[in-house]
GROMACS .gro file of C-alpha atoms in nm:
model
  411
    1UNK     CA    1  -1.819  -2.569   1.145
    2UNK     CA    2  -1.537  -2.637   0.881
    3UNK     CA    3  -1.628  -2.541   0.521
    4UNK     CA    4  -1.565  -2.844   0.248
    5UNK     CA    5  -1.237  -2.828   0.101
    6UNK     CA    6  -1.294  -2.769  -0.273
    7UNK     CA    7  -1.583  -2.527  -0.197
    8UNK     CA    8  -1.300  -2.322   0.064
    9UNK     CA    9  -1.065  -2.312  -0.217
   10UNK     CA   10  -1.322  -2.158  -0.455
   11UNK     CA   11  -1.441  -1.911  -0.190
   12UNK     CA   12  -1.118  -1.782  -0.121
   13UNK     CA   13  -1.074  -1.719  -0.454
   14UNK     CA   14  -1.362  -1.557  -0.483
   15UNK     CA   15  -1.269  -1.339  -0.176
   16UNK     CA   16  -0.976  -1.212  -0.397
   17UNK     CA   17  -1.178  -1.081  -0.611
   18UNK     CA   18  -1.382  -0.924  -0.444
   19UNK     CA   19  -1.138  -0.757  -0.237
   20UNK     CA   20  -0.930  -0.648  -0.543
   21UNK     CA   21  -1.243  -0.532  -0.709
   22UNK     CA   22  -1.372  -0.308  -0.356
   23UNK     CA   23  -0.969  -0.150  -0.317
   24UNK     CA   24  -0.931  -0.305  -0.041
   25UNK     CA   25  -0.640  -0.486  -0.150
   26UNK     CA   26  -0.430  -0.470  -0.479
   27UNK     CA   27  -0.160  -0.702  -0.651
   28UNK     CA   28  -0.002  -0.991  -0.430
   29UNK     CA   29  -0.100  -0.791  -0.115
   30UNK     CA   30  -0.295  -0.916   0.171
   31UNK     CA   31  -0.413  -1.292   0.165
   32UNK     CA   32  -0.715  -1.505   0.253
   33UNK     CA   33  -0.797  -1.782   0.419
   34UNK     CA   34  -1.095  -2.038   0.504
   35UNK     CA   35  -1.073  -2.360   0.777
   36UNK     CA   36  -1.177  -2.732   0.626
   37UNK     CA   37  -1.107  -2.913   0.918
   38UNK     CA   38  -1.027  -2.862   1.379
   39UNK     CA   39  -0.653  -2.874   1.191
   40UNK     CA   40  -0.663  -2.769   0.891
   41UNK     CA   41  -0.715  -2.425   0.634
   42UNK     CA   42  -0.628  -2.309   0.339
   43UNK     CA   43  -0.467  -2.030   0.217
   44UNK     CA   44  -0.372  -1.790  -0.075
   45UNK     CA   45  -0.055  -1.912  -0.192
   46UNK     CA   46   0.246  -1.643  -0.205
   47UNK     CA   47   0.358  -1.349  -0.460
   48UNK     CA   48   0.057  -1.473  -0.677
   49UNK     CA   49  -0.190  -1.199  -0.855
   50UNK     CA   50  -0.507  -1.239  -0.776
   51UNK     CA   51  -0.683  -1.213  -1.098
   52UNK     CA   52  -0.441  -1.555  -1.183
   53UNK     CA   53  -0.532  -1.790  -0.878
   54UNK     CA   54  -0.767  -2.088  -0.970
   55UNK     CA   55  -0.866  -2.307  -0.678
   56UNK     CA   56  -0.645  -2.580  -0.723
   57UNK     CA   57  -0.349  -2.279  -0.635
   58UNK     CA   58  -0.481  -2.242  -0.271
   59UNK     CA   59  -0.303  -2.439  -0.057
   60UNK     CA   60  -0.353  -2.659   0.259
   61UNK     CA   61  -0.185  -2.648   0.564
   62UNK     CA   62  -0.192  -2.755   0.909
   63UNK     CA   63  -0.331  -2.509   1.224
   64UNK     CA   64  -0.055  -2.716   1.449
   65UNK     CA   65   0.258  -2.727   1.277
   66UNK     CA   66   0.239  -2.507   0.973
   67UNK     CA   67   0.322  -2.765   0.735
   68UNK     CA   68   0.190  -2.805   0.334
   69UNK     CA   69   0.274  -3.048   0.082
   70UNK     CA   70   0.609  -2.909   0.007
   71UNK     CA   71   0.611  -3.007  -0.372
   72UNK     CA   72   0.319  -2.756  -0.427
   73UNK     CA   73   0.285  -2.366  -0.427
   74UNK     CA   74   0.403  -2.231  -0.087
   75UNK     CA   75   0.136  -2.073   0.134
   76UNK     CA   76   0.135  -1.696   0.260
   77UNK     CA   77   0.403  -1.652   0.449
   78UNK     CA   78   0.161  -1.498   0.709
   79UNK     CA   79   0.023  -1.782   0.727
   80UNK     CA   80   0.121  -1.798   1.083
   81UNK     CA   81  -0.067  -1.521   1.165
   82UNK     CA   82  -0.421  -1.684   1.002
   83UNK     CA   83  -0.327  -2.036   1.204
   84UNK     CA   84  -0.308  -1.837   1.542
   85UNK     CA   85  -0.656  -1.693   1.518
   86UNK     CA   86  -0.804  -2.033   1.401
   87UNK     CA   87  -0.598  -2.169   1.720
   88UNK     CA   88  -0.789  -1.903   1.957
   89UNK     CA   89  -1.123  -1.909   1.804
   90UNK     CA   90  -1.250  -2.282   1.712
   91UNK     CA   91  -1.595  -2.083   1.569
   92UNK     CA   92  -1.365  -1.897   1.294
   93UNK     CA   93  -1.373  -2.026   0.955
   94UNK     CA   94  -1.288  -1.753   0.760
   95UNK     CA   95  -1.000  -1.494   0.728
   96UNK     CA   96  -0.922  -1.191   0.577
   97UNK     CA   97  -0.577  -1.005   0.573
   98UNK     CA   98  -0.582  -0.691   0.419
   99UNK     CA   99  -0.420  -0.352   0.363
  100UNK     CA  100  -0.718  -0.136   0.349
  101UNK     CA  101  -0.652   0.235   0.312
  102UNK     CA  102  -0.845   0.401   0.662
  103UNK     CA  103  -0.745   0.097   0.881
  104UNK     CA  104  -0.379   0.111   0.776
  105UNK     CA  105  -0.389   0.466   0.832
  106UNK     CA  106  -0.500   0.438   1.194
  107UNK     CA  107  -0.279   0.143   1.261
  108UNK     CA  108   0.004   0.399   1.276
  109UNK     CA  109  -0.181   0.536   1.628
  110UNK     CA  110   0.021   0.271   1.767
  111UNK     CA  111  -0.263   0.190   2.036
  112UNK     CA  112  -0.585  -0.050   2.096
  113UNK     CA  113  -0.903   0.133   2.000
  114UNK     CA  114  -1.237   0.154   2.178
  115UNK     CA  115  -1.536   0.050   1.957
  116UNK     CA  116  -1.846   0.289   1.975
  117UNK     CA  117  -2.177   0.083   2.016
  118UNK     CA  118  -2.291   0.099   1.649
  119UNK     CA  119  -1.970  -0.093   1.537
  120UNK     CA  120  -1.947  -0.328   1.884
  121UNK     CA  121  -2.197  -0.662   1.746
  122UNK     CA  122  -1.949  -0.634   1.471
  123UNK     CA  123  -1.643  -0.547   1.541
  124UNK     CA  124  -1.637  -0.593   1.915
  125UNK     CA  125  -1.532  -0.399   2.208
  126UNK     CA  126  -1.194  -0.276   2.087
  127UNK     CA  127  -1.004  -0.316   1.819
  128UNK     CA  128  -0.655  -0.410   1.956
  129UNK     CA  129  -0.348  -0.324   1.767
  130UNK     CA  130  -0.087  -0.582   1.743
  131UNK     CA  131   0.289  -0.462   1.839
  132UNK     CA  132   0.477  -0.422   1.466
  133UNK     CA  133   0.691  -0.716   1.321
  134UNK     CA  134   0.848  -0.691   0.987
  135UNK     CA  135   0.604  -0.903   0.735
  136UNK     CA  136   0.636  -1.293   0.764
  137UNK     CA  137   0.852  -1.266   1.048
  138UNK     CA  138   0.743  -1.470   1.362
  139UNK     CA  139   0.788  -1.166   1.559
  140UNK     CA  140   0.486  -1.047   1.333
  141UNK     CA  141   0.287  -1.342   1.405
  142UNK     CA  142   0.365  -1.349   1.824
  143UNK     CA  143   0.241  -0.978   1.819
  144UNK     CA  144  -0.076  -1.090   1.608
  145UNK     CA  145  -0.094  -1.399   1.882
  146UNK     CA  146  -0.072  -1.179   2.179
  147UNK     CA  147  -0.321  -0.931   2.051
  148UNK     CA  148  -0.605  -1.194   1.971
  149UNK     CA  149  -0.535  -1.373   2.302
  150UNK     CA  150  -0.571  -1.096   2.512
  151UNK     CA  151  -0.920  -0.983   2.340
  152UNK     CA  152  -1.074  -1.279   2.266
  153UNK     CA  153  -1.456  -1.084   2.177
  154UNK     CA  154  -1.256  -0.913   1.901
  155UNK     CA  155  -1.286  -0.966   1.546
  156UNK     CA  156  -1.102  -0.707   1.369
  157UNK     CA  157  -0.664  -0.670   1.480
  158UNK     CA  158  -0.483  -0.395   1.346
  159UNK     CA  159  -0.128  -0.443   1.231
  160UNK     CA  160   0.071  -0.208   1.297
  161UNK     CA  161   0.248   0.028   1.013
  162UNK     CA  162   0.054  -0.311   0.787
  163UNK     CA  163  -0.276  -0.336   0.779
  164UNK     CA  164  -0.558  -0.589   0.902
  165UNK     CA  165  -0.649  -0.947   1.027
  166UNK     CA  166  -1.025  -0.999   0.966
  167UNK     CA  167  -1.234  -1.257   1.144
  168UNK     CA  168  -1.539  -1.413   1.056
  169UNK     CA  169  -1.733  -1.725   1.089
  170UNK     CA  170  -1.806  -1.789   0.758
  171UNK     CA  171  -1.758  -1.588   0.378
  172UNK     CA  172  -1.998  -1.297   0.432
  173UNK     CA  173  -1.958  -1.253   0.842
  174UNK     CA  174  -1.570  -1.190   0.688
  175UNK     CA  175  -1.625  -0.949   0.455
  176UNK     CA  176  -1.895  -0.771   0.708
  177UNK     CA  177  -1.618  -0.749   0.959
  178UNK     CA  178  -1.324  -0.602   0.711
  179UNK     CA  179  -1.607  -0.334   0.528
  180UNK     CA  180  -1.728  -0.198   0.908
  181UNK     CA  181  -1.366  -0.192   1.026
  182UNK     CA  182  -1.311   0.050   0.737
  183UNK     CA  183  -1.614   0.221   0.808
  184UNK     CA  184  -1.582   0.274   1.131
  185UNK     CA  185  -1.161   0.401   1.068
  186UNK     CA  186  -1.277   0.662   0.746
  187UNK     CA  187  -1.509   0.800   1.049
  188UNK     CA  188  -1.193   0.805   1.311
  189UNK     CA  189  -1.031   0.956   1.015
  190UNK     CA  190  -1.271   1.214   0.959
  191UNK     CA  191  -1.275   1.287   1.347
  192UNK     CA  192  -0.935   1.403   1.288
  193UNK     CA  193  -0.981   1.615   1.015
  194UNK     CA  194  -1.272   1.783   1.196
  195UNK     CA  195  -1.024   1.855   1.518
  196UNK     CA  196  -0.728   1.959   1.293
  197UNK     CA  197  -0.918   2.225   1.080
  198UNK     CA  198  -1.277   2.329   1.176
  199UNK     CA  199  -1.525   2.397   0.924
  200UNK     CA  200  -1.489   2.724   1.030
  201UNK     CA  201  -1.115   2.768   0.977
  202UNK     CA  202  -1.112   2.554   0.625
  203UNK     CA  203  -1.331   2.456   0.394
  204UNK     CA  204  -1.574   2.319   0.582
  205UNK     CA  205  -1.368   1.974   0.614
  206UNK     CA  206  -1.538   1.730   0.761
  207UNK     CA  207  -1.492   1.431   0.600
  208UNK     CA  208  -1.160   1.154   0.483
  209UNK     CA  209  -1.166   1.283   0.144
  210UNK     CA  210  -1.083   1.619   0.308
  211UNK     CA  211  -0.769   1.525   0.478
  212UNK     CA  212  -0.568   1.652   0.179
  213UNK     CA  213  -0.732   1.994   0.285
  214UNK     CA  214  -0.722   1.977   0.635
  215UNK     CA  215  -0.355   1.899   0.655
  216UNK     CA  216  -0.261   2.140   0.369
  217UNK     CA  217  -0.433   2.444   0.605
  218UNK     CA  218  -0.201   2.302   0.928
  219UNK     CA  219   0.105   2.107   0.804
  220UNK     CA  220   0.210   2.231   0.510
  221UNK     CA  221   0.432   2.593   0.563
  222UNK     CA  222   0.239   2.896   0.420
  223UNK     CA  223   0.487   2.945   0.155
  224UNK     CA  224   0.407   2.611  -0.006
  225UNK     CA  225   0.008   2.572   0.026
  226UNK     CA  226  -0.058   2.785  -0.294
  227UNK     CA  227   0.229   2.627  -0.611
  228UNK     CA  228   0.049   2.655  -0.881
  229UNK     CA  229   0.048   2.299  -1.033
  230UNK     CA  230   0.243   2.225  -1.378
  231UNK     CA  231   0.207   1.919  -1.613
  232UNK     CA  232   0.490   1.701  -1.572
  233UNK     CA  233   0.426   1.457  -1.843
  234UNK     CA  234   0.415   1.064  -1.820
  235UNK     CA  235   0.606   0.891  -2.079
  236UNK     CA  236   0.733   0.541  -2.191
  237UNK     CA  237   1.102   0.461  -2.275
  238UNK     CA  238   1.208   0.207  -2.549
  239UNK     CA  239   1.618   0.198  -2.605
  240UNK     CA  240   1.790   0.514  -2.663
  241UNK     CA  241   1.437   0.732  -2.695
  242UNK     CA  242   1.121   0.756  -2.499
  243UNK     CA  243   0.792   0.930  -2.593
  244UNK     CA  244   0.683   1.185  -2.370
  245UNK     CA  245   0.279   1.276  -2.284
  246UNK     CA  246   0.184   1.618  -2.197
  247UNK     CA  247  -0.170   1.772  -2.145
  248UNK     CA  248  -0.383   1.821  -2.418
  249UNK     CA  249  -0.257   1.490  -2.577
  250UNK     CA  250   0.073   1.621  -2.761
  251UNK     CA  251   0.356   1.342  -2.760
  252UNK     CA  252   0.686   1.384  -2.811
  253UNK     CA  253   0.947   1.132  -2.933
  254UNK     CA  254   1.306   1.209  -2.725
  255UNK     CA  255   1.658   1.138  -2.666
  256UNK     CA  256   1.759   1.014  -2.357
  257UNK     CA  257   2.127   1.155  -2.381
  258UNK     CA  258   2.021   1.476  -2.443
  259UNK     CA  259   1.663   1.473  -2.300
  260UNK     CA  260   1.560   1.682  -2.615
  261UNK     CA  261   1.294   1.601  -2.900
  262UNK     CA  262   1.457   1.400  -3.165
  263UNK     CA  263   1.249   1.614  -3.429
  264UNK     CA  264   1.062   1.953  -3.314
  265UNK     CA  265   1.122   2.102  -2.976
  266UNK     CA  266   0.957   1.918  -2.698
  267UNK     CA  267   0.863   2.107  -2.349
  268UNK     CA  268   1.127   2.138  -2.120
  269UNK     CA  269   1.001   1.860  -1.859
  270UNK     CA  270   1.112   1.624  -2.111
  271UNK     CA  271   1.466   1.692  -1.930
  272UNK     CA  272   1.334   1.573  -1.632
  273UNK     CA  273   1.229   1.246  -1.762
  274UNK     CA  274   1.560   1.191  -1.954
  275UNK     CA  275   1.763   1.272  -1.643
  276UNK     CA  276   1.512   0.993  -1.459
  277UNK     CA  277   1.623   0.687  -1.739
  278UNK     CA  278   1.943   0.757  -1.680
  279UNK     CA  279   1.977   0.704  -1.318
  280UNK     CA  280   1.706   0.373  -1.341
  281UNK     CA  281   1.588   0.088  -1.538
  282UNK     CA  282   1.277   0.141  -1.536
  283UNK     CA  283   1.116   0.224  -1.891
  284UNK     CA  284   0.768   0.448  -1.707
  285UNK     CA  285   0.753   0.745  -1.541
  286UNK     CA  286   0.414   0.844  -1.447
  287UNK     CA  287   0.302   1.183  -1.326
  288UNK     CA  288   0.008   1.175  -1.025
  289UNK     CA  289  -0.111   1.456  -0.930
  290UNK     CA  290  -0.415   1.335  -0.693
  291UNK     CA  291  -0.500   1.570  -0.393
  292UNK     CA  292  -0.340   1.330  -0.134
  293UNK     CA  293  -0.051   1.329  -0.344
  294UNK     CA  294   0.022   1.698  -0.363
  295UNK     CA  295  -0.061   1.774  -0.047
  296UNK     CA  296   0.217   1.541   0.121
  297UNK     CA  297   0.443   1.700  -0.121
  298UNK     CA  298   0.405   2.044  -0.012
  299UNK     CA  299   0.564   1.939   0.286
  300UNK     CA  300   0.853   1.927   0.081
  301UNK     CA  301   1.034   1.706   0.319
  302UNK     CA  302   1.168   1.348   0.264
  303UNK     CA  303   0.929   1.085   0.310
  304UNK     CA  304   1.031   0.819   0.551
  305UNK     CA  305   0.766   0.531   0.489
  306UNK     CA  306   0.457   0.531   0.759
  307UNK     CA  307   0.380   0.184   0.624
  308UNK     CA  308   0.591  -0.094   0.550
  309UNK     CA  309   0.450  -0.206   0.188
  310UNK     CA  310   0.509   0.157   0.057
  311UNK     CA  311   0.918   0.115   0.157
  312UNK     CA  312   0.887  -0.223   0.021
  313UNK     CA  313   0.740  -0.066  -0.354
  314UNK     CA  314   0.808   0.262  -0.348
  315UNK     CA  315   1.206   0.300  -0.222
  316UNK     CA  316   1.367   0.327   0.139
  317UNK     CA  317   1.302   0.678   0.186
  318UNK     CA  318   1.154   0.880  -0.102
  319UNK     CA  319   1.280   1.255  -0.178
  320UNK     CA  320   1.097   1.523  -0.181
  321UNK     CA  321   1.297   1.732  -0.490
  322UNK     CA  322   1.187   2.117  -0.642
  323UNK     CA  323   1.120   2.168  -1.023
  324UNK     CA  324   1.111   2.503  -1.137
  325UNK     CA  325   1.066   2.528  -1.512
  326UNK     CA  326   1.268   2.815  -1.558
  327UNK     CA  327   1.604   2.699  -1.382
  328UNK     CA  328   1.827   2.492  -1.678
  329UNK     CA  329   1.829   2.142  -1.625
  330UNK     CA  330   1.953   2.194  -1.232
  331UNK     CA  331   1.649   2.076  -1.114
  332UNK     CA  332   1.593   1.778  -1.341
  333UNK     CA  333   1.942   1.664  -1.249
  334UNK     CA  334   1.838   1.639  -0.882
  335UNK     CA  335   1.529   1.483  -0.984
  336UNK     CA  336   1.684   1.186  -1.226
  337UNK     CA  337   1.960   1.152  -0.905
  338UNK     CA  338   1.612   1.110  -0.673
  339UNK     CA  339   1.486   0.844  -0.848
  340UNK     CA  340   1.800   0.601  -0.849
  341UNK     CA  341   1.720   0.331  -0.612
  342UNK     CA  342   1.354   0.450  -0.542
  343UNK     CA  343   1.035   0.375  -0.793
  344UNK     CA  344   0.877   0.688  -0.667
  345UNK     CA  345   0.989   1.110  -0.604
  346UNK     CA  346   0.785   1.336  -0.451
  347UNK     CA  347   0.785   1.688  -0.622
  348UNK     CA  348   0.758   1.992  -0.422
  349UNK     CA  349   0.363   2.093  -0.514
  350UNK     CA  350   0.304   1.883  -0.803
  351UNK     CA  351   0.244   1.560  -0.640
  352UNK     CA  352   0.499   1.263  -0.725
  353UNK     CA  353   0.672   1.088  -1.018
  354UNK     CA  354   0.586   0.694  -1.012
  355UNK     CA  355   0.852   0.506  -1.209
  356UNK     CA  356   0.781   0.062  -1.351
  357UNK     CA  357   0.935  -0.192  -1.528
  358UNK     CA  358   0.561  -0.211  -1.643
  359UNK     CA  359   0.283  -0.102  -1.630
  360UNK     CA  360   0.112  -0.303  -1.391
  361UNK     CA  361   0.433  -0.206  -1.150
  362UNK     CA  362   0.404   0.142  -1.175
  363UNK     CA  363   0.004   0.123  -1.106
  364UNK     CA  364   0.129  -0.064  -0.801
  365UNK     CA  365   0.385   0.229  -0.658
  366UNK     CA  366   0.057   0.469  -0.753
  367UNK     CA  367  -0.115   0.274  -0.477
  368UNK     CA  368   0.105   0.239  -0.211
  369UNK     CA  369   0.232   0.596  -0.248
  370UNK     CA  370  -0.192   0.721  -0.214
  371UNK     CA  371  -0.193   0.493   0.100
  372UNK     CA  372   0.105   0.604   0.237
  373UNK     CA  373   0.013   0.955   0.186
  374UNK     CA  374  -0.336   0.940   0.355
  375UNK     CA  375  -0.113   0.714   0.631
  376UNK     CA  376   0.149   0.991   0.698
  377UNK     CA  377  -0.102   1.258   0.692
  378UNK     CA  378  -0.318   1.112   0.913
  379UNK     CA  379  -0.028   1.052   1.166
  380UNK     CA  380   0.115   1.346   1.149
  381UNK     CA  381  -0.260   1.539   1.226
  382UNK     CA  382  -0.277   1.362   1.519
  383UNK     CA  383   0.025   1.395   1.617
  384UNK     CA  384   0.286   1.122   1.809
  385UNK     CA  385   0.283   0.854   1.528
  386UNK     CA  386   0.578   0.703   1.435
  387UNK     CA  387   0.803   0.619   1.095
  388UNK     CA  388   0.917   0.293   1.063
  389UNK     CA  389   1.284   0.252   1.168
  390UNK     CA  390   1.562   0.263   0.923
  391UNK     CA  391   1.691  -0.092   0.923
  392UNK     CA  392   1.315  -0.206   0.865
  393UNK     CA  393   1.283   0.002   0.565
  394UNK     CA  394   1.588  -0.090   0.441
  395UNK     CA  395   1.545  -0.490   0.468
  396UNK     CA  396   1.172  -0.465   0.325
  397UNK     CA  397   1.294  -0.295   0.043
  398UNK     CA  398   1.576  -0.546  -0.028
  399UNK     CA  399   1.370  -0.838   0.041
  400UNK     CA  400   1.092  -0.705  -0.185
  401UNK     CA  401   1.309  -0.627  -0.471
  402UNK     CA  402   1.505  -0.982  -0.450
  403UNK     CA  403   1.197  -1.180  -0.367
  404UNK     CA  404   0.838  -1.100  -0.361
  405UNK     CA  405   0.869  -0.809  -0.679
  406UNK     CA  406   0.966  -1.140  -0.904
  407UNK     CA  407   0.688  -1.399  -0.751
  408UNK     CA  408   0.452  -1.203  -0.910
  409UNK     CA  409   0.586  -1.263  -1.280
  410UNK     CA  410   0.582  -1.643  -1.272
  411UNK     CA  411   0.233  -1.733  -1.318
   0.00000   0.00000   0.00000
């Protein structure tokens, strides 16, 4: 049964929310989408926040043909994928695409997933996962097609290297269906982490939040698991100077030509964060240091992206650089060089550098990079997972910086 079309609009709304509020989904990322007629749903519009939509911003458009009122905000451009469910199952009325942390991770198994019992009157008897097509393509949306077709008692599709398409027959039979799917992948998650590194062998890990642990004991080499961590700083840039953070709540007002303090002697990282303005525009660099984070940086290898919306924010490939606080500015220089192109640089046992425009930019390369972390991780526990290829990367990252990185400003 089709759900009035001012009330859809409103719930779908509310559905952002929500989502954003849980973590399930962050910035423009993901969409949502209810039915109002046998032809006819509407949709989160594209490269929209959010925290900005009102109802009279979702838009309408046809199951059939794919067509909106053309004069209007334009619809998700997966919206494809939403009218292909609604096309195989006339009892769905409400959809959620997200990029939820566990089930993106275990999208990059590359394989259709066997539900246990507890999760089946939910989630159904497998959770198929759809073939990967670069975002709004229609090869995207024929993978998508194929994989609800061919499991019709499924309510949960995993896209691969993406994220999720959530099924449900109304607003709360949605939601029950995307917070069991991630469930149910935080315990596949942990499964791994249990077969990786024993409680036994490693600190009792036995859980998602230990997969930092688990894959610092077995992927990381020896020589790397114990760098003692340093403060790298955050710090703001405004023309020629930018104040630097530190630890303890010192701040220090510096050149960018000569990466020193402009009065007083600042600590030598401010180098690093001079060297990192000159090879970008962007006016923050951000320090994270969270366990997911430093553990894929011990790795100390380049990161090519596991999922497509971190190569999209984050750069094409993102270097994995040393900083040793004795060497003289050798190591900054190859850190600022890093950064040119890319928002974020990994730092060999000190987690990574996050660079914005803004703020609410740099917050958004924090995300991706956890997900991608916990992704990559993941995949590489288990073993056989794949990177995206390089001409994927490279046209998501173009196409995000020309396109989708703007959308988000004009509202």
């Amino acid at each position: 049964m089709a759900i009035e079309k001012r009330t859809a609009q409103e719930l779908v709304v509310k559905a952002g929310l929500e989502l954003m509020e849980s973590g399930l989904i962050a910035r423009t990322w993901g969409n949502v989408s209810a039915r109002i007629s046998d032809n006819v749903f509407v949709i989160t519009p594209s490269g929209i926040p959010y925290e900005k939509l009102t109802a009279d911003d979702i838009v309408e458009v046809t199951i059939d043909e794919l067509t909106y009122d053309e004069e209007g905000l334009k619809p998700s451009s997966e919206k494809g994928v939403h009218a292909a469910a609604y096309k195989h199952h006339p009892e769905v009325d409400f959809i959620i695409h997200t990029h939820q942390i566990a089930a993106s991770a275990v999208s990059v198994e590359e394989k259709d997933i066997a539900v246990p019992d507890a999760y089946k009157d939910v989630l159904g008897p497998v959770i198929p996962n759809a073939e990967y097509g670069m975002p709004s393509t229609g090869k995207l949306k024929d993978a998508v097609d194929a994989a609800i077709a061919a499991n019709p008692a499924s309510k949960a599709i995993l896209m691969r290297h993406h994220g999720t398409v959530c099924l449900g027959t109304d607003y709360d039979s949605a939601f029950k269906v995307v917070n069991t799917l991630e469930d149910f992948c935080k315990e596949r998650v942990a499964a791994a982490v249990k077969a990786a590194c024993p409680p036994s062998d490693c600190c009792s890990c036995s859980t998602m939040e230990d997969l930092a642990c688990a894959y610092t004991a077995t992927q990381v080499p020896a020589e790397n698991r114990d760098i003692a961590l340093v403060d790298l700083g955050s710090s703001v840039r405004e023309g020629d100077t930018f104040t630097l953070f530190v630890e303890g709540g010192e701040k220090y007002e510096c050149s960018v030509e000569t990466g020193k303090a402009v009065n007083g002697i600042a600590p030598r990282i401010s180098e690093l964060h001079a060297e990192i303005y000159k090879n970008t525009d962007d006016i923050i660099v951000r320090n994270y240091q969270t366990p997911e984070a430093v553990a894929l940086s011990k790795r100390g290898e380049t990161q090519k992206a596991y999922l497509d919306d971190f190569c999209q924010i984050a750069g094409t490939t993102v270097a994995n650089v040393s900083w040793d606080p004795t060497s003289y500015r050798t190591d900054a220089v190859d850190i600022g060089k890093a950064a040119s192109g890319r928002n974020a640089i990994l730092v060999k046992g000190q987690g990574a550098l996050c660079t914005g425009a803004n703020p609410y930019d740099t917050e958004a390369v924090k995300l991706v990079l956890e997900k991608e972390a916990i992704a990559a991780m993941y995949g590489q526990i288990i073993g056989g997972a794949n990177t995206l290829g390089t001409i994927d990367r490279v046209l998501q990252r173009l196409v995000y910086k020309l396109k989708y990185s703007r959308q988000a400003d004009k509202k």
